[in-house]
Amino acid sequence: MKGDISHRLLKEAEKIEVEEATLKEKIWMELKKTFVVAAPATFTRFSTFGVAVISQAFIGHIGPVELAAYSLCFTCLLRFGNGVLLGMASALETLCGQAFGAKQYHMLGIYLQRSWIVLFMSACCLLPLYIFTNPLFIALGQDEKIAQACGYISHWFIFIVFSFIISFTCQMFLQAQSKNMIIAYLAAFSIGIHIFLSWLLTMKLEFGLAGALFSTVLAYWLPNVGQILFGFSMLAFKDLCPIVKLSISSGVMLCLELWYNTILVLLTGNLKNAEVAIDALAICLNINGWEMMISLGFLAAASVRVSNELGRGNAKGAKFSIIMTTLTSLCIGFVLFLVFLCLRGRLAYIFTTSEEVAEAVADLSPLLASSILVNSVQPVLSGVAVGAGWQRVVAWVNIASYYLVGIPIGVVLGYVWNMHVKGVWIGMLLGTLLQTIVLVVITWRTDWDKQVILARTRLNKWFVPESREDNQNVAA
């Protein structure tokens, strides 16, 4: 009896100690939890994005037409497919994060397998875009030589699109459990191989564009070899329709964001001196993309932390995680804003030897730095939306901010006021800023206690009892 009383008193003391932790201790604990997810996620995204940028750097030394074609295909086609599949996969981020927080561990593997089915069907629907790229780009007013080269490159990109099915879903699956170091190791190995093969095939053996694209495809598929070892269960086919609905909402939300830059490049392709404009803009977007990998790491952290806390029923923990993740990402973004504002066009020579392109990059640098600052906050708020399951609401916010405000202003500034690329980019930046402000207001005014109830309702609705297949081992 005395032992039981002592044990209860000890537990009560521990509970009081946690509740009375100082703000400094709470911040430190939250930062540790955040960086456990954000650091590997950022590194993985750096490596994955680096594969495309390394390819661009080697292709840039093959010829200006090849560089423009690759830039157009990467920004428009690959990001289009990336947007669809990453968006569809983000439904898994919501479900796995909340299930892990609620300790429904055996459901993680089932959600993963359901997501594979949904993404495979989506990838098949995207195939016509990559098969008929040449006539499509000509119809959109792109230069005929560039469009013809795009038609060749896009056929290689089909293999990359299907690699996203395994890559994205396994990332979401492991991030929800804060176990994404294995993906970081695989990504590091892949980019190392890619650098060597790109040099060997393009510079040493002179296979040109085909050599660079072969190395790119291989680099995207290599990490999947380690990830594809996860098992499969027929329970994945049960209650598939609700997963499809949430996946579609997720896909629309993220696609509307990722396609925004695609439209920017397409609009640039119709301006005068399109080759220089596309090259300069593509270089700026790639530099911006590097910074975005940091923000996307914090997007993953925000999604995991919010979904885990909602699954646990901890509304205060979810709010505190949002504040800490947003402020941390903003501080990093502000430092990078100052760095790129000072560097201006010097980084352009990594991708090109053309002084004309480098001067165009220098002229766009203030807009690049501003985009980096805004993008340090916006993806984190999107991560909060994914963690809470707000994909449908954010999709409508994206439509209004990007497509009813940003793009029309960009067209007017770029074409009517003859500000060219700068005008188009200013309009797009204003749309992103508006979207960020709206998401801040939505997040600030949210009743997080109600979100806990909604998360519990969702998990109970799609819950499948443990079977003899021991799905819990999948999560382990």
CSV table of C-alpha atoms in Angstrom, one decimal:
chain,number,residue,atom,x,y,z
A,1,MET,CA,0.0,0.0,0.0
A,2,LYS,CA,2.8,2.4,1.0
A,3,GLY,CA,4.6,1.6,-2.3
A,4,ASP,CA,1.4,2.4,-4.3
A,5,ILE,CA,1.0,5.7,-2.6
A,6,SER,CA,4.7,6.6,-3.2
A,7,HIS,CA,4.3,5.7,-6.8
A,8,ARG,CA,1.2,7.9,-7.2
A,9,LEU,CA,3.0,10.8,-5.4
A,10,LEU,CA,6.0,10.4,-7.8
A,11,LYS,CA,3.8,10.5,-10.9
A,12,GLU,CA,1.9,13.6,-9.6
A,13,ALA,CA,5.3,15.3,-8.9
A,14,GLU,CA,6.5,14.5,-12.5
A,15,LYS,CA,3.2,15.9,-13.9
A,16,ILE,CA,3.5,19.1,-11.9
A,17,GLU,CA,7.2,19.4,-13.0
A,18,VAL,CA,6.2,19.2,-16.7
A,19,GLU,CA,3.3,21.7,-16.3
A,20,GLU,CA,5.6,24.1,-14.4
A,21,ALA,CA,8.4,24.0,-16.9
A,22,THR,CA,9.8,27.4,-17.8
A,23,LEU,CA,9.2,29.0,-21.2
A,24,LYS,CA,12.9,28.5,-22.0
A,25,GLU,CA,12.6,24.7,-21.3
A,26,LYS,CA,9.4,24.4,-23.3
A,27,ILE,CA,11.1,26.2,-26.3
A,28,TRP,CA,14.1,24.0,-26.1
A,29,MET,CA,12.0,20.8,-26.0
A,30,GLU,CA,9.9,22.0,-28.9
A,31,LEU,CA,12.9,22.9,-31.0
A,32,LYS,CA,14.4,19.5,-30.4
A,33,LYS,CA,11.2,17.8,-31.6
A,34,THR,CA,11.0,20.1,-34.5
A,35,PHE,CA,14.6,19.6,-35.7
A,36,VAL,CA,14.3,15.8,-35.4
A,37,VAL,CA,11.9,16.1,-38.3
A,38,ALA,CA,13.0,19.3,-40.0
A,39,ALA,CA,16.8,18.6,-40.3
A,40,PRO,CA,16.6,15.2,-42.1
A,41,ALA,CA,13.6,16.4,-44.1
A,42,THR,CA,15.5,19.5,-45.2
A,43,PHE,CA,18.6,17.5,-46.1
A,44,THR,CA,16.5,15.0,-48.1
A,45,ARG,CA,14.8,17.8,-50.0
A,46,PHE,CA,18.1,19.5,-50.6
A,47,SER,CA,19.5,16.3,-52.1
A,48,THR,CA,16.4,15.6,-54.2
A,49,PHE,CA,16.2,19.1,-55.5
A,50,GLY,CA,20.0,19.0,-55.9
A,51,VAL,CA,19.7,16.2,-58.4
A,52,ALA,CA,17.7,18.4,-60.8
A,53,VAL,CA,20.0,21.4,-60.2
A,54,ILE,CA,23.1,19.4,-60.8
A,55,SER,CA,21.6,18.1,-64.0
A,56,GLN,CA,20.8,21.6,-65.1
A,57,ALA,CA,24.4,22.7,-64.3
A,58,PHE,CA,25.8,20.0,-66.6
A,59,ILE,CA,23.2,20.5,-69.3
A,60,GLY,CA,23.9,24.3,-69.2
A,61,HIS,CA,27.3,23.6,-70.6
A,62,ILE,CA,26.0,21.5,-73.4
A,63,GLY,CA,24.1,24.3,-75.1
A,64,PRO,CA,21.6,27.2,-74.5
A,65,VAL,CA,18.7,25.5,-76.2
A,66,GLU,CA,19.2,22.4,-74.1
A,67,LEU,CA,19.4,24.5,-71.0
A,68,ALA,CA,16.2,26.4,-71.8
A,69,ALA,CA,14.4,23.2,-72.7
A,70,TYR,CA,15.4,21.4,-69.5
A,71,SER,CA,14.5,24.4,-67.4
A,72,LEU,CA,11.1,24.6,-69.1
A,73,CYS,CA,10.5,20.9,-68.6
A,74,PHE,CA,11.7,20.9,-65.1
A,75,THR,CA,9.7,23.9,-64.0
A,76,CYS,CA,6.5,23.1,-65.9
A,77,LEU,CA,6.3,19.4,-66.4
A,78,LEU,CA,8.2,17.9,-63.5
A,79,ARG,CA,6.9,20.3,-61.0
A,80,PHE,CA,3.4,19.7,-62.4
A,81,GLY,CA,3.7,16.0,-61.8
A,82,ASN,CA,5.5,16.7,-58.5
A,83,GLY,CA,2.7,18.9,-57.4
A,84,VAL,CA,0.0,16.4,-58.2
A,85,LEU,CA,1.7,13.4,-56.5
A,86,LEU,CA,3.2,15.3,-53.6
A,87,GLY,CA,-0.2,16.9,-52.9
A,88,MET,CA,-2.0,13.5,-53.1
A,89,ALA,CA,0.7,12.1,-50.8
A,90,SER,CA,0.2,14.8,-48.2
A,91,ALA,CA,-3.1,13.2,-47.2
A,92,LEU,CA,-0.9,10.4,-45.9
A,93,GLU,CA,0.9,13.0,-43.8
A,94,THR,CA,-2.3,14.1,-42.1
A,95,LEU,CA,-3.5,10.5,-41.5
A,96,CYS,CA,-0.2,9.0,-40.4
A,97,GLY,CA,0.6,11.9,-38.2
A,98,GLN,CA,-2.7,11.9,-36.3
A,99,ALA,CA,-2.7,8.1,-36.1
A,100,PHE,CA,0.8,8.0,-34.6
A,101,GLY,CA,-0.3,10.7,-32.1
A,102,ALA,CA,-3.3,8.6,-31.2
A,103,LYS,CA,-1.1,5.4,-30.9
A,104,GLN,CA,-3.0,3.6,-33.7
A,105,TYR,CA,0.4,2.3,-35.0
A,106,HIS,CA,-1.0,-0.6,-37.0
A,107,MET,CA,-2.9,1.9,-39.2
A,108,LEU,CA,0.2,3.5,-40.5
A,109,GLY,CA,1.1,0.7,-42.9
A,110,ILE,CA,-2.5,0.5,-44.2
A,111,TYR,CA,-2.6,4.2,-44.9
A,112,LEU,CA,0.8,3.9,-46.7
A,113,GLN,CA,-0.5,1.2,-48.9
A,114,ARG,CA,-3.7,3.0,-49.7
A,115,SER,CA,-1.7,6.0,-50.7
A,116,TRP,CA,0.4,3.9,-53.1
A,117,ILE,CA,-2.8,2.8,-54.9
A,118,VAL,CA,-4.1,6.4,-55.2
A,119,LEU,CA,-0.8,7.8,-56.4
A,120,PHE,CA,-0.2,5.1,-59.0
A,121,MET,CA,-3.6,5.8,-60.6
A,122,SER,CA,-2.8,9.5,-60.5
A,123,ALA,CA,0.6,9.0,-62.2
A,124,CYS,CA,-1.1,7.0,-65.0
A,125,CYS,CA,-3.5,10.0,-65.6
A,126,LEU,CA,-0.5,12.3,-66.1
A,127,LEU,CA,1.2,10.3,-68.9
A,128,PRO,CA,-0.4,12.2,-71.9
A,129,LEU,CA,1.3,15.4,-70.7
A,130,TYR,CA,4.7,13.8,-71.0
A,131,ILE,CA,4.0,11.9,-74.2
A,132,PHE,CA,2.7,14.9,-76.2
A,133,THR,CA,4.9,17.6,-74.7
A,134,ASN,CA,6.3,18.9,-78.1
A,135,PRO,CA,2.9,19.9,-79.7
A,136,LEU,CA,1.6,21.1,-76.3
A,137,PHE,CA,4.4,23.6,-75.8
A,138,ILE,CA,4.2,24.8,-79.5
A,139,ALA,CA,0.4,25.4,-78.9
A,140,LEU,CA,1.3,27.4,-75.8
A,141,GLY,CA,3.5,29.7,-77.9
A,142,GLN,CA,7.0,28.4,-77.0
A,143,ASP,CA,10.0,28.6,-79.4
A,144,GLU,CA,9.9,25.6,-81.8
A,145,LYS,CA,13.5,24.5,-81.2
A,146,ILE,CA,13.0,24.6,-77.4
A,147,ALA,CA,9.7,22.8,-77.7
A,148,GLN,CA,11.3,20.0,-79.8
A,149,ALA,CA,14.0,19.5,-77.2
A,150,CYS,CA,11.4,19.5,-74.5
A,151,GLY,CA,9.6,16.7,-76.2
A,152,TYR,CA,12.7,14.5,-76.0
A,153,ILE,CA,13.5,15.4,-72.3
A,154,SER,CA,9.9,14.8,-71.2
A,155,HIS,CA,10.0,11.2,-72.2
A,156,TRP,CA,12.8,10.7,-69.7
A,157,PHE,CA,10.8,12.5,-67.1
A,158,ILE,CA,8.1,9.7,-67.2
A,159,PHE,CA,10.4,7.5,-65.2
A,160,ILE,CA,11.0,10.2,-62.6
A,161,VAL,CA,7.3,10.8,-62.2
A,162,PHE,CA,6.7,7.1,-61.3
A,163,SER,CA,9.6,7.2,-58.8
A,164,PHE,CA,7.6,9.9,-56.8
A,165,ILE,CA,5.0,7.3,-55.9
A,166,ILE,CA,7.3,5.4,-53.5
A,167,SER,CA,9.5,8.4,-52.6
A,168,PHE,CA,6.8,10.8,-51.4
A,169,THR,CA,4.7,8.2,-49.6
A,170,CYS,CA,7.6,6.7,-47.7
A,171,GLN,CA,8.8,10.1,-46.7
A,172,MET,CA,5.3,11.0,-45.2
A,173,PHE,CA,5.1,7.6,-43.6
A,174,LEU,CA,8.5,7.9,-41.8
A,175,GLN,CA,8.2,11.6,-41.0
A,176,ALA,CA,4.9,11.0,-39.1
A,177,GLN,CA,6.9,8.8,-36.7
A,178,SER,CA,10.0,11.2,-36.7
A,179,LYS,CA,12.0,8.3,-38.3
A,180,ASN,CA,13.2,9.9,-41.5
A,181,MET,CA,17.0,9.6,-41.1
A,182,ILE,CA,17.0,6.5,-43.4
A,183,ILE,CA,15.6,8.6,-46.3
A,184,ALA,CA,18.3,11.2,-45.6
A,185,TYR,CA,21.0,8.6,-45.9
A,186,LEU,CA,19.6,7.2,-49.1
A,187,ALA,CA,19.3,10.7,-50.6
A,188,ALA,CA,22.9,11.5,-49.7
A,189,PHE,CA,24.1,8.3,-51.4
A,190,SER,CA,21.9,9.1,-54.5
A,191,ILE,CA,23.2,12.6,-55.0
A,192,GLY,CA,26.8,11.4,-54.7
A,193,ILE,CA,26.3,8.8,-57.4
A,194,HIS,CA,24.5,11.4,-59.5
A,195,ILE,CA,27.4,13.9,-59.4
A,196,PHE,CA,29.9,11.2,-60.5
A,197,LEU,CA,27.7,9.8,-63.2
A,198,SER,CA,26.8,13.2,-64.6
A,199,TRP,CA,30.4,14.1,-64.9
A,200,LEU,CA,31.3,10.7,-66.4
A,201,LEU,CA,28.5,10.5,-69.0
A,202,THR,CA,28.4,14.2,-70.1
A,203,MET,CA,31.9,15.5,-69.7
A,204,LYS,CA,34.1,12.4,-70.0
A,205,LEU,CA,32.2,10.1,-72.3
A,206,GLU,CA,30.4,12.9,-74.0
A,207,PHE,CA,27.0,11.3,-74.2
A,208,GLY,CA,25.4,14.7,-73.9
A,209,LEU,CA,21.8,15.2,-73.0
A,210,ALA,CA,21.0,11.5,-72.9
A,211,GLY,CA,23.8,10.9,-70.4
A,212,ALA,CA,22.7,13.7,-68.1
A,213,LEU,CA,19.1,12.5,-68.2
A,214,PHE,CA,20.0,8.8,-67.6
A,215,SER,CA,21.9,9.9,-64.5
A,216,THR,CA,19.0,12.0,-63.3
A,217,VAL,CA,16.5,9.1,-63.6
A,218,LEU,CA,18.8,6.8,-61.8
A,219,ALA,CA,19.3,9.3,-59.0
A,220,TYR,CA,15.6,9.6,-58.4
A,221,TRP,CA,15.1,5.8,-58.3
A,222,LEU,CA,18.1,4.8,-56.2
A,223,PRO,CA,16.6,5.9,-52.8
A,224,ASN,CA,13.4,3.9,-53.6
A,225,VAL,CA,15.3,0.6,-53.6
A,226,GLY,CA,15.7,0.9,-49.8
A,227,GLN,CA,12.1,2.2,-49.3
A,228,ILE,CA,10.3,-0.4,-51.4
A,229,LEU,CA,11.0,-3.1,-48.8
A,230,PHE,CA,7.8,-2.2,-46.9
A,231,GLY,CA,5.1,-4.9,-47.0
A,232,PHE,CA,1.6,-4.9,-48.4
A,233,SER,CA,-1.8,-5.8,-46.9
A,234,MET,CA,-5.2,-6.3,-48.6
A,235,LEU,CA,-6.6,-4.0,-45.9
A,236,ALA,CA,-5.2,-1.2,-48.1
A,237,PHE,CA,-8.3,-1.7,-50.4
A,238,LYS,CA,-10.7,-1.2,-47.5
A,239,ASP,CA,-12.3,2.3,-47.2
A,240,LEU,CA,-10.3,3.6,-50.1
A,241,CYS,CA,-12.8,6.3,-51.2
A,242,PRO,CA,-12.4,8.6,-48.2
A,243,ILE,CA,-8.6,8.4,-48.7
A,244,VAL,CA,-9.1,9.4,-52.4
A,245,LYS,CA,-11.3,12.4,-51.3
A,246,LEU,CA,-8.7,13.7,-48.8
A,247,SER,CA,-5.9,13.0,-51.4
A,248,ILE,CA,-7.7,15.0,-54.0
A,249,SER,CA,-8.1,17.9,-51.6
A,250,SER,CA,-4.4,17.7,-50.7
A,251,GLY,CA,-3.4,17.4,-54.3
A,252,VAL,CA,-5.4,20.5,-55.3
A,253,MET,CA,-4.0,22.5,-52.4
A,254,LEU,CA,-0.3,21.8,-53.1
A,255,CYS,CA,-0.7,21.7,-56.9
A,256,LEU,CA,-2.1,25.3,-57.0
A,257,GLU,CA,1.0,26.4,-55.1
A,258,LEU,CA,3.6,24.5,-57.2
A,259,TRP,CA,2.0,25.3,-60.5
A,260,TYR,CA,2.2,29.0,-59.7
A,261,ASN,CA,5.9,29.1,-60.7
A,262,THR,CA,5.1,27.0,-63.7
A,263,ILE,CA,2.7,29.7,-65.0
A,264,LEU,CA,5.4,32.3,-64.3
A,265,VAL,CA,7.9,30.5,-66.6
A,266,LEU,CA,5.2,30.0,-69.3
A,267,LEU,CA,4.4,33.7,-69.3
A,268,THR,CA,8.1,34.5,-69.6
A,269,GLY,CA,8.4,32.2,-72.6
A,270,ASN,CA,6.1,34.5,-74.6
A,271,LEU,CA,8.2,37.6,-73.9
A,272,LYS,CA,10.9,39.0,-76.1
A,273,ASN,CA,14.3,37.4,-76.0
A,274,ALA,CA,12.6,34.3,-74.4
A,275,GLU,CA,15.8,32.2,-74.3
A,276,VAL,CA,17.6,34.7,-72.0
A,277,ALA,CA,14.5,35.4,-70.0
A,278,ILE,CA,13.8,31.7,-69.4
A,279,ASP,CA,17.4,30.9,-68.5
A,280,ALA,CA,17.6,33.9,-66.0
A,281,LEU,CA,14.3,33.1,-64.4
A,282,ALA,CA,15.1,29.4,-64.2
A,283,ILE,CA,18.3,30.1,-62.4
A,284,CYS,CA,16.5,32.5,-60.0
A,285,LEU,CA,13.8,29.9,-59.3
A,286,ASN,CA,16.5,27.2,-58.7
A,287,ILE,CA,18.2,29.4,-56.2
A,288,ASN,CA,14.8,30.1,-54.6
A,289,GLY,CA,14.2,26.4,-54.8
A,290,TRP,CA,17.3,25.7,-52.7
A,291,GLU,CA,15.9,27.9,-49.9
A,292,MET,CA,12.5,26.4,-50.3
A,293,MET,CA,14.0,23.0,-49.4
A,294,ILE,CA,14.7,24.5,-45.9
A,295,SER,CA,11.1,25.8,-45.7
A,296,LEU,CA,9.7,22.5,-46.9
A,297,GLY,CA,11.7,20.8,-44.1
A,298,PHE,CA,9.9,23.0,-41.7
A,299,LEU,CA,6.6,22.3,-43.5
A,300,ALA,CA,7.2,18.6,-42.8
A,301,ALA,CA,8.0,19.5,-39.1
A,302,ALA,CA,4.9,21.6,-38.7
A,303,SER,CA,2.7,18.9,-40.3
A,304,VAL,CA,4.2,16.2,-38.1
A,305,ARG,CA,4.1,18.2,-34.9
A,306,VAL,CA,0.6,19.5,-35.4
A,307,SER,CA,-0.9,16.1,-36.5
A,308,ASN,CA,0.9,14.3,-33.6
A,309,GLU,CA,-0.4,16.8,-31.0
A,310,LEU,CA,-3.9,16.7,-32.4
A,311,GLY,CA,-3.8,12.9,-32.4
A,312,ARG,CA,-2.8,13.0,-28.7
A,313,GLY,CA,-5.6,15.5,-27.9
A,314,ASN,CA,-3.1,18.2,-27.0
A,315,ALA,CA,-4.5,21.5,-28.4
A,316,LYS,CA,-2.0,23.7,-26.5
A,317,GLY,CA,0.9,21.6,-27.7
A,318,ALA,CA,-0.3,22.1,-31.3
A,319,LYS,CA,-0.5,25.9,-30.9
A,320,PHE,CA,3.0,26.1,-29.3
A,321,SER,CA,4.5,24.0,-32.1
A,322,ILE,CA,3.0,26.3,-34.8
A,323,ILE,CA,4.5,29.4,-33.2
A,324,MET,CA,8.0,27.9,-32.7
A,325,THR,CA,8.2,26.3,-36.2
A,326,THR,CA,7.1,29.5,-37.9
A,327,LEU,CA,9.5,31.8,-36.0
A,328,THR,CA,12.4,29.5,-36.5
A,329,SER,CA,11.8,29.2,-40.3
A,330,LEU,CA,11.3,33.0,-40.5
A,331,CYS,CA,14.6,33.7,-38.8
A,332,ILE,CA,16.5,31.5,-41.2
A,333,GLY,CA,14.6,33.1,-44.2
A,334,PHE,CA,15.6,36.6,-43.0
A,335,VAL,CA,19.3,35.7,-42.9
A,336,LEU,CA,19.1,34.2,-46.4
A,337,PHE,CA,17.2,37.2,-47.6
A,338,LEU,CA,20.2,39.4,-46.6
A,339,VAL,CA,22.7,37.0,-48.2
A,340,PHE,CA,21.1,36.8,-51.6
A,341,LEU,CA,20.4,40.5,-51.7
A,342,CYS,CA,24.1,41.0,-51.4
A,343,LEU,CA,25.2,38.3,-53.8
A,344,ARG,CA,22.9,39.4,-56.7
A,345,GLY,CA,24.0,37.8,-60.0
A,346,ARG,CA,27.3,36.2,-59.0
A,347,LEU,CA,25.6,32.8,-58.4
A,348,ALA,CA,24.4,32.7,-62.0
A,349,TYR,CA,27.8,31.6,-63.3
A,350,ILE,CA,27.4,28.2,-61.6
A,351,PHE,CA,24.7,27.5,-64.2
A,352,THR,CA,25.8,29.5,-67.2
A,353,THR,CA,28.7,31.2,-68.9
A,354,SER,CA,26.5,33.9,-70.5
A,355,GLU,CA,27.1,37.4,-69.2
A,356,GLU,CA,23.7,38.5,-70.6
A,357,VAL,CA,22.0,35.8,-68.5
A,358,ALA,CA,24.0,36.7,-65.4
A,359,GLU,CA,23.1,40.4,-65.8
A,360,ALA,CA,19.4,39.4,-66.1
A,361,VAL,CA,19.8,37.3,-62.9
A,362,ALA,CA,21.4,40.3,-61.1
A,363,ASP,CA,18.4,42.5,-62.1
A,364,LEU,CA,16.0,40.0,-60.7
A,365,SER,CA,17.9,39.5,-57.4
A,366,PRO,CA,15.8,41.9,-55.2
A,367,LEU,CA,12.7,40.0,-56.2
A,368,LEU,CA,14.5,36.7,-55.5
A,369,ALA,CA,15.5,37.8,-52.0
A,370,SER,CA,11.9,39.0,-51.3
A,371,SER,CA,10.5,35.7,-52.5
A,372,ILE,CA,13.0,33.9,-50.2
A,373,LEU,CA,11.7,35.9,-47.2
A,374,VAL,CA,8.0,35.3,-47.9
A,375,ASN,CA,8.6,31.6,-48.7
A,376,SER,CA,10.1,31.1,-45.2
A,377,VAL,CA,6.7,31.5,-43.7
A,378,GLN,CA,4.1,30.4,-46.3
A,379,PRO,CA,5.2,26.7,-46.6
A,380,VAL,CA,5.2,26.3,-42.8
A,381,LEU,CA,1.6,27.5,-42.6
A,382,SER,CA,0.7,25.0,-45.4
A,383,GLY,CA,2.3,22.3,-43.2
A,384,VAL,CA,0.0,23.4,-40.4
A,385,ALA,CA,-2.9,23.0,-42.8
A,386,VAL,CA,-1.8,19.5,-43.8
A,387,GLY,CA,-1.3,18.5,-40.2
A,388,ALA,CA,-4.8,19.6,-39.3
A,389,GLY,CA,-6.5,18.4,-42.5
A,390,TRP,CA,-7.5,21.8,-43.9
A,391,GLN,CA,-6.5,21.0,-47.4
A,392,ARG,CA,-9.9,21.9,-49.0
A,393,VAL,CA,-10.0,25.3,-47.3
A,394,VAL,CA,-6.4,26.2,-48.3
A,395,ALA,CA,-7.1,25.1,-51.9
A,396,TRP,CA,-9.8,27.9,-52.1
A,397,VAL,CA,-7.4,30.4,-50.5
A,398,ASN,CA,-4.8,29.5,-53.1
A,399,ILE,CA,-7.2,29.9,-56.0
A,400,ALA,CA,-8.2,33.4,-54.7
A,401,SER,CA,-4.7,34.6,-53.9
A,402,TYR,CA,-2.7,33.1,-56.8
A,403,TYR,CA,-5.1,32.9,-59.7
A,404,LEU,CA,-7.5,35.8,-59.0
A,405,VAL,CA,-4.9,38.3,-57.7
A,406,GLY,CA,-1.3,37.3,-58.4
A,407,ILE,CA,-1.4,36.1,-62.0
A,408,PRO,CA,-3.7,38.9,-63.3
A,409,ILE,CA,-1.5,41.6,-61.7
A,410,GLY,CA,1.6,39.9,-63.1
A,411,VAL,CA,0.1,39.9,-66.6
A,412,VAL,CA,-0.8,43.5,-66.4
A,413,LEU,CA,2.6,44.6,-65.1
A,414,GLY,CA,4.5,42.3,-67.5
A,415,TYR,CA,2.6,42.8,-70.7
A,416,VAL,CA,0.6,46.0,-70.4
A,417,TRP,CA,3.1,48.1,-68.4
A,418,ASN,CA,6.1,46.4,-70.2
A,419,MET,CA,7.9,45.5,-67.0
A,420,HIS,CA,8.5,42.0,-68.6
A,421,VAL,CA,9.8,39.3,-66.3
A,422,LYS,CA,10.0,41.7,-63.3
A,423,GLY,CA,6.4,42.7,-63.7
A,424,VAL,CA,5.2,39.1,-63.9
A,425,TRP,CA,7.2,38.1,-60.8
A,426,ILE,CA,6.0,41.1,-58.8
A,427,GLY,CA,2.4,40.1,-59.4
A,428,MET,CA,3.1,36.5,-58.4
A,429,LEU,CA,4.9,37.7,-55.3
A,430,LEU,CA,1.9,39.8,-54.3
A,431,GLY,CA,-0.3,36.7,-54.6
A,432,THR,CA,2.0,34.7,-52.4
A,433,LEU,CA,2.1,37.5,-49.8
A,434,LEU,CA,-1.7,37.7,-49.8
A,435,GLN,CA,-2.0,33.9,-49.3
A,436,THR,CA,0.5,34.1,-46.4
A,437,ILE,CA,-1.5,36.8,-44.7
A,438,VAL,CA,-4.8,34.9,-45.1
A,439,LEU,CA,-3.2,31.7,-43.7
A,440,VAL,CA,-1.8,33.6,-40.7
A,441,VAL,CA,-5.3,34.9,-39.9
A,442,ILE,CA,-6.9,31.5,-40.3
A,443,THR,CA,-4.3,29.8,-38.1
A,444,TRP,CA,-4.6,32.6,-35.5
A,445,ARG,CA,-8.4,32.4,-35.2
A,446,THR,CA,-8.6,28.6,-35.2
A,447,ASP,CA,-10.2,26.9,-32.2
A,448,TRP,CA,-7.6,24.2,-31.6
A,449,ASP,CA,-9.7,22.3,-29.1
A,450,LYS,CA,-12.3,21.8,-31.8
A,451,GLN,CA,-9.5,20.6,-34.2
A,452,VAL,CA,-8.7,17.9,-31.6
A,453,ILE,CA,-12.3,16.6,-31.7
A,454,LEU,CA,-12.2,16.6,-35.6
A,455,ALA,CA,-9.0,14.7,-35.6
A,456,ARG,CA,-10.4,12.0,-33.3
A,457,THR,CA,-13.6,11.8,-35.4
A,458,ARG,CA,-11.5,11.2,-38.5
A,459,LEU,CA,-9.3,8.6,-37.0
A,460,ASN,CA,-12.2,6.7,-35.5
A,461,LYS,CA,-14.1,6.7,-38.8
A,462,TRP,CA,-11.2,5.1,-40.8
A,463,PHE,CA,-9.9,2.8,-38.0
A,464,VAL,CA,-9.3,-0.8,-38.8
A,465,PRO,CA,-8.8,-3.3,-35.9
A,466,GLU,CA,-5.4,-5.0,-35.7
A,467,SER,CA,-5.3,-8.3,-37.6
A,468,ARG,CA,-3.1,-11.4,-37.4
A,469,GLU,CA,-0.8,-9.8,-40.0
A,470,ASP,CA,0.7,-7.8,-37.2
A,471,ASN,CA,0.7,-4.5,-39.0
A,472,GLN,CA,2.3,-2.9,-36.0
A,473,ASN,CA,5.6,-4.3,-37.1
A,474,VAL,CA,5.4,-2.1,-40.3
A,475,ALA,CA,5.4,1.0,-38.2
A,476,ALA,CA,8.4,-0.2,-36.2
